[in-house]
Coordinates of C-alpha atoms in Angstrom, one line a residue:
M1 CA 0.0 0.0 0.0
N2 CA 3.0 2.3 -0.5
G3 CA 1.8 3.2 -4.0
Y4 CA 0.5 6.7 -4.9
L5 CA -3.2 7.1 -4.7
V6 CA -4.9 9.5 -7.2
P7 CA -7.4 11.8 -5.4
A8 CA -11.0 11.4 -6.3
N9 CA -11.3 14.9 -7.7
A10 CA -8.1 14.8 -9.9
K11 CA -10.0 15.2 -13.2
K12 CA -12.0 18.2 -11.9
G13 CA -9.0 20.4 -12.4
T14 CA -9.2 19.9 -16.1
L15 CA -12.8 21.0 -16.4
I16 CA -14.3 24.5 -16.8
F17 CA -15.7 25.6 -13.4
N18 CA -14.6 22.1 -12.3
I19 CA -17.8 20.8 -13.8
F20 CA -18.1 21.4 -17.6
R21 CA -16.2 20.3 -20.6
P22 CA -15.7 22.9 -23.4
I23 CA -18.3 21.1 -25.7
D24 CA -20.8 21.3 -22.8
L25 CA -20.6 25.1 -22.6
I26 CA -20.5 25.5 -26.4
M27 CA -23.7 23.4 -26.7
F28 CA -25.4 25.3 -23.9
G29 CA -24.4 28.6 -25.4
I30 CA -25.9 27.6 -28.8
G31 CA -29.1 26.6 -27.0
A32 CA -29.3 29.9 -25.1
F33 CA -28.6 31.8 -28.3
V34 CA -31.3 30.0 -30.2
S35 CA -33.8 30.6 -27.4
L36 CA -32.9 34.3 -27.3
M37 CA -33.4 34.6 -31.1
L38 CA -36.8 32.9 -30.8
F39 CA -37.8 35.3 -28.0
V40 CA -36.9 38.2 -30.3
V41 CA -38.7 36.7 -33.4
V42 CA -41.8 35.6 -31.5
N43 CA -42.4 38.8 -29.5
S44 CA -45.8 37.6 -28.3
N45 CA -47.7 37.2 -25.1
D46 CA -48.9 33.7 -26.0
T47 CA -47.8 31.3 -23.2
V48 CA -47.4 28.4 -25.6
L49 CA -45.0 30.3 -27.9
I50 CA -43.0 31.5 -24.9
L51 CA -42.6 27.9 -23.7
I52 CA -41.6 26.7 -27.2
S53 CA -39.0 29.5 -27.2
C54 CA -37.6 28.2 -24.0
L55 CA -37.2 24.6 -25.2
P56 CA -33.7 24.9 -26.8
V57 CA -32.1 26.2 -23.6
A58 CA -34.0 23.7 -21.5
I59 CA -33.0 20.7 -23.6
T60 CA -29.3 21.7 -23.8
G61 CA -29.3 22.5 -20.1
L62 CA -30.6 19.0 -19.3
L63 CA -28.0 17.5 -21.6
V64 CA -25.0 19.2 -19.9
V65 CA -26.2 19.2 -16.3
P66 CA -23.8 17.0 -14.2
I67 CA -25.4 14.0 -12.7
P68 CA -23.7 12.8 -9.5
Y69 CA -21.7 9.5 -9.9
Y70 CA -22.7 9.2 -13.5
H71 CA -21.6 10.7 -16.8
N72 CA -23.9 13.4 -18.0
V73 CA -26.4 12.5 -20.7
L74 CA -24.4 14.2 -23.4
C75 CA -21.6 11.7 -22.9
A76 CA -24.0 8.8 -23.2
I77 CA -25.5 10.2 -26.4
Q78 CA -22.0 10.8 -27.8
S79 CA -21.0 7.2 -27.0
I80 CA -24.2 5.8 -28.6
Y81 CA -23.6 8.0 -31.7
R82 CA -19.9 6.9 -32.0
F83 CA -20.9 3.2 -31.7
F84 CA -23.4 3.4 -34.7
A85 CA -21.6 6.1 -36.8
E86 CA -18.0 5.0 -36.7
R87 CA -16.8 2.6 -39.4
R88 CA -16.0 -0.8 -38.0
N89 CA -13.6 -2.6 -40.3
Y90 CA -12.4 -6.0 -39.2
K91 CA -9.7 -7.6 -41.3
W92 CA -9.4 -11.3 -41.4
R93 CA -5.8 -12.4 -41.0
G94 CA -6.4 -16.1 -41.1
W95 CA -5.8 -18.6 -38.4
C96 CA -3.2 -18.0 -35.7
F97 CA -1.5 -21.3 -36.7
Y98 CA -0.7 -20.0 -40.2
E99 CA 0.6 -16.7 -38.9
K100 CA 2.9 -18.6 -36.6
L101 CA 4.2 -20.7 -39.5
D102 CA 4.8 -17.6 -41.6
K103 CA 6.9 -16.0 -38.8
E104 CA 8.9 -19.2 -38.4
K105 CA 9.8 -19.3 -42.1
K106 CA 11.1 -15.8 -42.1

């Protein structure tokens, strides 16, 4: 037990405000900007239109809010997207036995 132990909050120092990654703040900023533009364009007293105008900032806020002891929802969505979107290319190299024979011949 003489090894060095990494403190539990070691990664927090690399985050903005010790909570957010740069992509989190960029996404929340875009949602806030879109909501602000919708408020300017709508300019109405209708409650439904005001609630619709608030949706972008509410959705992006929920995506970046830190959930204790879990990754935030944005990380989960990014992982799911990468799983389905990235190209998976598996090359067949033959049986291990034949590779071993080739190495022994050389």
